[in-house]
Coordinates of C-alpha atoms in Angstrom, one line a residue:
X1 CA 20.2 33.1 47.5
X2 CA 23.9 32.1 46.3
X3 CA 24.2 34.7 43.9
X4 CA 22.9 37.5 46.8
X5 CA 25.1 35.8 49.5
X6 CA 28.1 36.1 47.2
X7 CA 27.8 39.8 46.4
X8 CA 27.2 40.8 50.3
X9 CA 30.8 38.2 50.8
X10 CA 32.0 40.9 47.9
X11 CA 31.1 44.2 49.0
X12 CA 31.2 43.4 53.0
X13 CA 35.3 42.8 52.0
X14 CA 35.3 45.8 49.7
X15 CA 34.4 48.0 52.2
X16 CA 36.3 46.8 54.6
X17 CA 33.9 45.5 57.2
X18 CA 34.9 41.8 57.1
X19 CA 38.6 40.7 57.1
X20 CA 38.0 37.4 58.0
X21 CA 35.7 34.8 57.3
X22 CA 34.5 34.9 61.3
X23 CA 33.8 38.4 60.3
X24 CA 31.1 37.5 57.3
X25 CA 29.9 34.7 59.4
X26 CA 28.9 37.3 62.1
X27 CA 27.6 40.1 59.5
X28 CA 26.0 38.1 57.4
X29 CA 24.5 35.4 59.9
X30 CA 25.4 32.3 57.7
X31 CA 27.1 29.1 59.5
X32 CA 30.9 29.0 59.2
X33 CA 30.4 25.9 56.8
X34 CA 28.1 28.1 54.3
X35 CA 30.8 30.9 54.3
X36 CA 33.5 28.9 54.1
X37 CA 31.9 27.4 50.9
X38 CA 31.1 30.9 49.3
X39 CA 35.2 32.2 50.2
X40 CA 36.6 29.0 48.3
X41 CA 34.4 29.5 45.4
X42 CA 35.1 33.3 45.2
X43 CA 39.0 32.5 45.4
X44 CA 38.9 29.3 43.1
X45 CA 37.3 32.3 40.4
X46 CA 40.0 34.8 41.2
X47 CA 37.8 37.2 42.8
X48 CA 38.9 37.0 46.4
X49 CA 42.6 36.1 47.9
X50 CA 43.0 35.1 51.5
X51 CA 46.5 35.8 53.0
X52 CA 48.3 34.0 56.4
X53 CA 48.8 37.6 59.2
X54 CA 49.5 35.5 62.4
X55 CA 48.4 33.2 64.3
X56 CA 45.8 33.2 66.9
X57 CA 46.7 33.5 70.2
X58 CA 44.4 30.6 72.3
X59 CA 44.1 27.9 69.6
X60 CA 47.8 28.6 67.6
X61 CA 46.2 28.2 63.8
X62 CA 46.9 30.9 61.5
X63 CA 44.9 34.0 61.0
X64 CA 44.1 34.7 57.3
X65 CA 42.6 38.0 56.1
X66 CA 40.5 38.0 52.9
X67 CA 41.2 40.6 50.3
X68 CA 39.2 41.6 46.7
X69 CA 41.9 40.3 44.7
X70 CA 43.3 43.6 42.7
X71 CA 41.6 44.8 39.8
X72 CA 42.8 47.4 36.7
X73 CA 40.7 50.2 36.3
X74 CA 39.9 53.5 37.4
X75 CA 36.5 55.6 38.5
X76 CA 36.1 59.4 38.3
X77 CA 33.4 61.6 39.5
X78 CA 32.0 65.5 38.3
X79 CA 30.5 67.7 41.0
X80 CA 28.4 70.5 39.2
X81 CA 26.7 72.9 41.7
X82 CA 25.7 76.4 40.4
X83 CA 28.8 78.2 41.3
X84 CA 31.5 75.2 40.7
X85 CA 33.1 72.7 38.7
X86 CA 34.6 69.4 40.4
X87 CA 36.2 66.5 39.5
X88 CA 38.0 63.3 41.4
X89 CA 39.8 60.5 39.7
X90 CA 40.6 57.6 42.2
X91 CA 41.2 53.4 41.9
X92 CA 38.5 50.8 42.9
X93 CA 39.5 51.1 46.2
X94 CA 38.2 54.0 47.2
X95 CA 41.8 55.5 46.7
X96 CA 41.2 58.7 45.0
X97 CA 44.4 60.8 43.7
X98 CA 43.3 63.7 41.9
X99 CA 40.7 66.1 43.0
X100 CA 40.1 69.7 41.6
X101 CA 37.3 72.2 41.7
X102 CA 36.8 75.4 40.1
X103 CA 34.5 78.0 40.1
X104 CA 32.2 78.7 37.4
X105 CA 28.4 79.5 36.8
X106 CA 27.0 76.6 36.0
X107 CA 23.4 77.7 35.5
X108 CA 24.9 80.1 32.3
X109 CA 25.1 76.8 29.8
X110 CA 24.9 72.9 30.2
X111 CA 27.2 72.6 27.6
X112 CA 29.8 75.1 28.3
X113 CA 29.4 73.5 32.0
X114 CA 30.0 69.8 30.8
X115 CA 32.9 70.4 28.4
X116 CA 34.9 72.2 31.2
X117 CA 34.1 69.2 33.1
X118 CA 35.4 67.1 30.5
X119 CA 38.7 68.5 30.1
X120 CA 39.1 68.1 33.7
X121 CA 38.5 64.7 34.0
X122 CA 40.7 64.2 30.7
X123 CA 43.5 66.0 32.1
X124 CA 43.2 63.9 35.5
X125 CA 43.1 60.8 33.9
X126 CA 45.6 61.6 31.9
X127 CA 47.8 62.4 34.5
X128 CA 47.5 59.5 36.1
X129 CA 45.8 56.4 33.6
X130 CA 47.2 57.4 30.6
X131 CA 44.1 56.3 28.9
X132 CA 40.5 57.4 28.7
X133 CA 39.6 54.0 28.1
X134 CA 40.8 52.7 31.5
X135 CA 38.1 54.9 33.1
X136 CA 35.3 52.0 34.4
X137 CA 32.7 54.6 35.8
X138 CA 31.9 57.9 36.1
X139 CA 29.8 59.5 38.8
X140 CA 28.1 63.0 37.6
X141 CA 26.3 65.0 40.0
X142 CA 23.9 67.9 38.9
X143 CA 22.1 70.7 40.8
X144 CA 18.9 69.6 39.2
X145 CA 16.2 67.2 39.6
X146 CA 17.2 63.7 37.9
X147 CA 14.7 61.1 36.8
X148 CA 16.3 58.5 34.5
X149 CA 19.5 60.3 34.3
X150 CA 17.7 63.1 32.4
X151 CA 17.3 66.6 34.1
X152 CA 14.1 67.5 34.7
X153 CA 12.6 70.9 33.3
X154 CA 13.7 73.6 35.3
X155 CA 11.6 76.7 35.4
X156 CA 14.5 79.0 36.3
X157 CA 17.7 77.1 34.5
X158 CA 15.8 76.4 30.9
X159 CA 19.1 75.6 29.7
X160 CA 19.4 72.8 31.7
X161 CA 16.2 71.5 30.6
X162 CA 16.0 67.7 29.4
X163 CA 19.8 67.6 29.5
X164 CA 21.6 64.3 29.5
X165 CA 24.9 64.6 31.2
X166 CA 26.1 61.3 29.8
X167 CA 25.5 61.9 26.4
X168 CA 26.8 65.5 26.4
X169 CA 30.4 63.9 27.8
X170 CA 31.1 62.1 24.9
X171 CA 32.8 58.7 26.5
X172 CA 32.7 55.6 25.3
X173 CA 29.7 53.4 25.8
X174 CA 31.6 50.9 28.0
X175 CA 31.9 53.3 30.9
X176 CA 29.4 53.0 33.1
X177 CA 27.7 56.6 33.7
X178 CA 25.9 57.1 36.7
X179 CA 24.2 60.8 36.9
X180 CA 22.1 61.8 39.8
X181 CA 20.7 64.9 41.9
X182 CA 23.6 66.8 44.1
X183 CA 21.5 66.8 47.6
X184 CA 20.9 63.1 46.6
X185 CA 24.3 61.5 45.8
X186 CA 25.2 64.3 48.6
X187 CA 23.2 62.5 51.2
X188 CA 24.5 59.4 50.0
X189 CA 28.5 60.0 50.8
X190 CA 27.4 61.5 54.1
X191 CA 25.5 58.0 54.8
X192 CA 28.2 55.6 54.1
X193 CA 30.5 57.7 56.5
X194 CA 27.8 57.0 59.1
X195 CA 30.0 54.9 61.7
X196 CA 26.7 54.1 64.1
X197 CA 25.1 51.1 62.1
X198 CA 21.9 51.9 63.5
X199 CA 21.5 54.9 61.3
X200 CA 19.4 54.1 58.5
X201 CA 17.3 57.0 57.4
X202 CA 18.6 60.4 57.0
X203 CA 17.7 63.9 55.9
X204 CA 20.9 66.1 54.4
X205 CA 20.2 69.7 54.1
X206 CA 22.7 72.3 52.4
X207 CA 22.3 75.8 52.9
X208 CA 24.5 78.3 51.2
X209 CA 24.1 79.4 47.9
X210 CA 20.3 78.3 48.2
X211 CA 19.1 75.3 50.0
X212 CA 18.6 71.8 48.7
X213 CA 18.1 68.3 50.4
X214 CA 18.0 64.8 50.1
X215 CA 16.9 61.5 51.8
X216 CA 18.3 58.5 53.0
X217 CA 15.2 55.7 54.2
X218 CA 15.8 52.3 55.1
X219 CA 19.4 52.8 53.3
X220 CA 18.4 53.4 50.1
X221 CA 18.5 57.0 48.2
X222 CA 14.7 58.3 47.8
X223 CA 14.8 60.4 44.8
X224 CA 10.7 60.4 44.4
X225 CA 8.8 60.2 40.9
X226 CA 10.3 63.7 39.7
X227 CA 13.4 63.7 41.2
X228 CA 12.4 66.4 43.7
X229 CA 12.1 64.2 47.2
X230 CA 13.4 66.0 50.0
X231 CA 13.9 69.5 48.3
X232 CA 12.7 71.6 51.1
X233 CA 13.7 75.3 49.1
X234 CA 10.8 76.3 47.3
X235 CA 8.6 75.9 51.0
X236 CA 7.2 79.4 51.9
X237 CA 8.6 81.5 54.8
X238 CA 6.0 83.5 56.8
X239 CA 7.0 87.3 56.7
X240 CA 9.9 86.6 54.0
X241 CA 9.3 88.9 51.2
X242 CA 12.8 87.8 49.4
X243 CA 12.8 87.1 45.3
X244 CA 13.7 83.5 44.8
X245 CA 15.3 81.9 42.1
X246 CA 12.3 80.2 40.7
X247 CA 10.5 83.9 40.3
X248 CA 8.3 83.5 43.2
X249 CA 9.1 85.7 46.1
X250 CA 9.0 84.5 50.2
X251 CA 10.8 80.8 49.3
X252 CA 13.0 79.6 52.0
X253 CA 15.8 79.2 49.1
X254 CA 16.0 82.9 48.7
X255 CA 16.4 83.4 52.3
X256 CA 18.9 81.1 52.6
X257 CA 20.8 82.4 49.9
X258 CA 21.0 86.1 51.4
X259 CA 21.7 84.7 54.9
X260 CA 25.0 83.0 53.0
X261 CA 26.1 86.8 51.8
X262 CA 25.2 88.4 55.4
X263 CA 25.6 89.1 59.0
X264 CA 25.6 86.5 62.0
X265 CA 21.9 87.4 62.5
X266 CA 20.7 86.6 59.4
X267 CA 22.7 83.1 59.1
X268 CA 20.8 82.4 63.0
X269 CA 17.7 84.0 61.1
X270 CA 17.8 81.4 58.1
X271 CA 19.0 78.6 60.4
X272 CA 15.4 79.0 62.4
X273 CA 13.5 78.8 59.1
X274 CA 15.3 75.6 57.8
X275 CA 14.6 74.2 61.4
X276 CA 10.9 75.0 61.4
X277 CA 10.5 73.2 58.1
X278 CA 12.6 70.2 58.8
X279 CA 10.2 69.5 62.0
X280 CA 7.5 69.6 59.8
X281 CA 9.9 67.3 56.9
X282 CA 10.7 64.9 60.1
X283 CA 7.3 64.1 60.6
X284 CA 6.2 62.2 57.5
X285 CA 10.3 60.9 57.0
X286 CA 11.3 60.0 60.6
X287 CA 14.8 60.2 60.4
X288 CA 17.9 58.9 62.8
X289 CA 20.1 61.9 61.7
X290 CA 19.6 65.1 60.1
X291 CA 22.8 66.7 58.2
X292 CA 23.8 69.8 57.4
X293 CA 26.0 70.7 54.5
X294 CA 27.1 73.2 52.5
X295 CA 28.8 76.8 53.0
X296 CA 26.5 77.3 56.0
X297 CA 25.7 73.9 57.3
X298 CA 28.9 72.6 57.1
X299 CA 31.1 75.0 58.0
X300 CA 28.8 77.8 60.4
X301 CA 28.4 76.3 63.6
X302 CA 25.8 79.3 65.1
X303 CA 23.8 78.2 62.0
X304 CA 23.8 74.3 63.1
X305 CA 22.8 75.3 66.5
X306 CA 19.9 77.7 65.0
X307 CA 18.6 74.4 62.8
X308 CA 18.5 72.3 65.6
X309 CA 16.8 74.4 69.0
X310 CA 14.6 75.7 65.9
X311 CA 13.9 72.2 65.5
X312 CA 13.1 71.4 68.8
X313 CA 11.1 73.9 69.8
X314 CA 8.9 72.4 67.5
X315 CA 9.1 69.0 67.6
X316 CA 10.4 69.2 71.9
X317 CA 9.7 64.6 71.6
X318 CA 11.3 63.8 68.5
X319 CA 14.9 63.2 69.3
X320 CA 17.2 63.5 66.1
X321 CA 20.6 64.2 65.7
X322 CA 22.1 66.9 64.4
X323 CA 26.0 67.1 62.7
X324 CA 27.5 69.0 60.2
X325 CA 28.3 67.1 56.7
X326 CA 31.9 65.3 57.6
X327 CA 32.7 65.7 54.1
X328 CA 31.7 69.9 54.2
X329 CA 31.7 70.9 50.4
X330 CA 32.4 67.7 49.3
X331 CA 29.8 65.5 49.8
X332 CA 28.1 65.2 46.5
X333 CA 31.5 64.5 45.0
X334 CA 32.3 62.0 47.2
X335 CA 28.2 60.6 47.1
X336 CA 29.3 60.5 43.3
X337 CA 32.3 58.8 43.4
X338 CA 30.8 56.0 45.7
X339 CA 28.1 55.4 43.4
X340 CA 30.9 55.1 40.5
X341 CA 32.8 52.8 42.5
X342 CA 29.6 50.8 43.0
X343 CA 29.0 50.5 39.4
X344 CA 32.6 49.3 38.1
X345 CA 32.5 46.9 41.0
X346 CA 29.4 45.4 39.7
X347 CA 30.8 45.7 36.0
X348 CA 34.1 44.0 37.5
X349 CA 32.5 41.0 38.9
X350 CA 29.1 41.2 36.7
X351 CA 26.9 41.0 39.5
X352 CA 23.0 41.8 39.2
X353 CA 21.5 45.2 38.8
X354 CA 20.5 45.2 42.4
X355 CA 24.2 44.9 43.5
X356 CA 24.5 48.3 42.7
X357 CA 21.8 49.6 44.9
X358 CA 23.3 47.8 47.8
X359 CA 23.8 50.5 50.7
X360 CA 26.9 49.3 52.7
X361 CA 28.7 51.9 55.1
X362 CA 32.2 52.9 54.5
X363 CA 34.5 52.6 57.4
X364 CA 36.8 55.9 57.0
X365 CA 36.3 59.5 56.2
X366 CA 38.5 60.1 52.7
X367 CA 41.4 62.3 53.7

């Protein structure tokens, strides 16, 4: 119970969303004496600092805000999607200062893919750590099913097949490589920038080149026993007669994917397919909020607007929400690059395994 309590203090400050020990005693629902006991032990250890503001207003006794007490290191995070290359250096913090992305067919050679993704990340860290060895954690997101940080055979992309992404880097064992699904770690940075804190299952959806998705239940990333939980493309179209990438023909990827090359009617077109299926998706998952990401769904508003009436002409007494990603083409970056952050954290302060499944929002958008 101490160890669990101490890790919430840890990650409730690291996020932001207590300042003050009133604040844990509130989020966590733990008696002022309990919290004040678990604050004096995490500052006696150097873990946490606590610094005089101001003073309160009523009562005249100083204010003290609690802080993670600064720590050396640095996390970085690889976006691969079919048609890019990205990468993001940042602190512990959440303070990211380097972010590039390039285009490049990713499908054409894991290893060609991964090296260029190397020497990005070298050349950022370089730029800014000086050393490779400073790196804590690296966040790698694939456009693949992962089970075990392994991609999973892939009909279509053989070349991708079995892949490790970790190995294939080449870093030292002490960094901490986390490597996960794209609509996954997607869905994941688009949760933690969830403000409402009643949200806590979601569905994400990007539609552009292709569609994927991913799921958010209870807080937690469902990946599914293959990896595959929440991919919605490969679900047949009625009338669609559209090659897909998978070499079956009528897939609502493939119409997806010409809808990103086409007209306005053709985007609304798509939009009402991805709508129809998500009513049928919303049924078994339930979600609070559906978003929509990528080229289309995060930056075509006539196609958000298709998704949703689509969606509720099906399912007229299932309220959801509908929003474009907040984080448009960057959400599995960022979804990376929180994950990262996660895992040096729980290196930092060697907490359990669990810690770093903990699902605590963020409380601003990255600029």
């Amino acid at each position: 119970m101490q160890s669990t309590t101490r890790r919430t203090v840890l990650e409730l400050v690291h996020r932001g969303r207590a300042r003050t020990r009133r604040d844990l005693s509130r989020l966590i629902g733990l008696s002022r004496s309990a919290v004040a006991q678990t604050v004096a032990e995490l500052v006696a250890e150097g873990l946490l600092s606590e610094h005089v503001t101001d003073r309160e207003e009523r009562r005249g006794r100083p204010s003290t805000q609690l802080r993670l007490v600064p720590h050396p290191g640095w996390v970085g995070a690889i976006d691969l999607g079919h048609r890019h290359v990205a990468v993001a250096l940042g602190g512990m913090h959440h303070n990211v200062v380097d972010e590039e992305r390039v285009a490049w067919r990713v499908d054409r050679s894991a290893q060609e893919a991964l090296a260029l993704a190397q020497t990005m990340l070298a050349d950022a860290v370089g730029r800014h750590a000086g050393r490779r060895s400073d790196l804590r954690a690296l966040g790698v997101s694939v456009p693949f099913p992962v089970v075990d940080s392994t991609v999973q055979p892939i009909g279509s992309v053989p070349g991708w097949d079995g892949v490790r992404p970790g190995d294939l880097l080449g870093l030292p064992n002490a960094i901490a490589v986390i490597v996960d699904n794209s609509s996954d770690l997607a869905a994941w940075g688009e949760f933690v920038q969830v403000a409402d804190p009643g949200v806590r299952s979601l569905i994400y959806v990007s539609a552009g080149d292709g569609v994927g998705g991913g799921l958010v239940i209870n807080g937690q990333i469902f990946s599914g026993t293959h990896g595959i939980s929440g991919e919605i493309g490969h679900v047949p179209v009625p009338g669609c007669r559209l090659r897909c990438r998978c070499g079956r023909t009528g897939c609502l990827d493939a119409l997806v994917s010409a809808a990103g090359a086409g007209d306005t009617s053709s985007v609304r077109a798509a939009g009402r397919a991805v709508g129809t299926v998500l009513a049928q998706v919303s049924s078994f998952v339930d979600p609070d909020l559906v978003v929509l990401g990528g080229a289309l769904g995060g930056c075509d508003p006539g196609f958000v607007d298709s998704v949703s009436d689509s969606y509720l002409r099906h399912e007229p007494s299932r309220r959801v929400a509908f929003t474009a990603a907040r984080l448009g083409l960057r959400s599995p970056l960022w979804g990376a690059f929180d994950r990262a952050t996660q895992e040096a954290w729980a290196g930092a302060f060697q907490l359990s395994p669990e810690s770093r499944n903990r699902r605590l929002r963020a409380t601003a958008l990255p600029a």
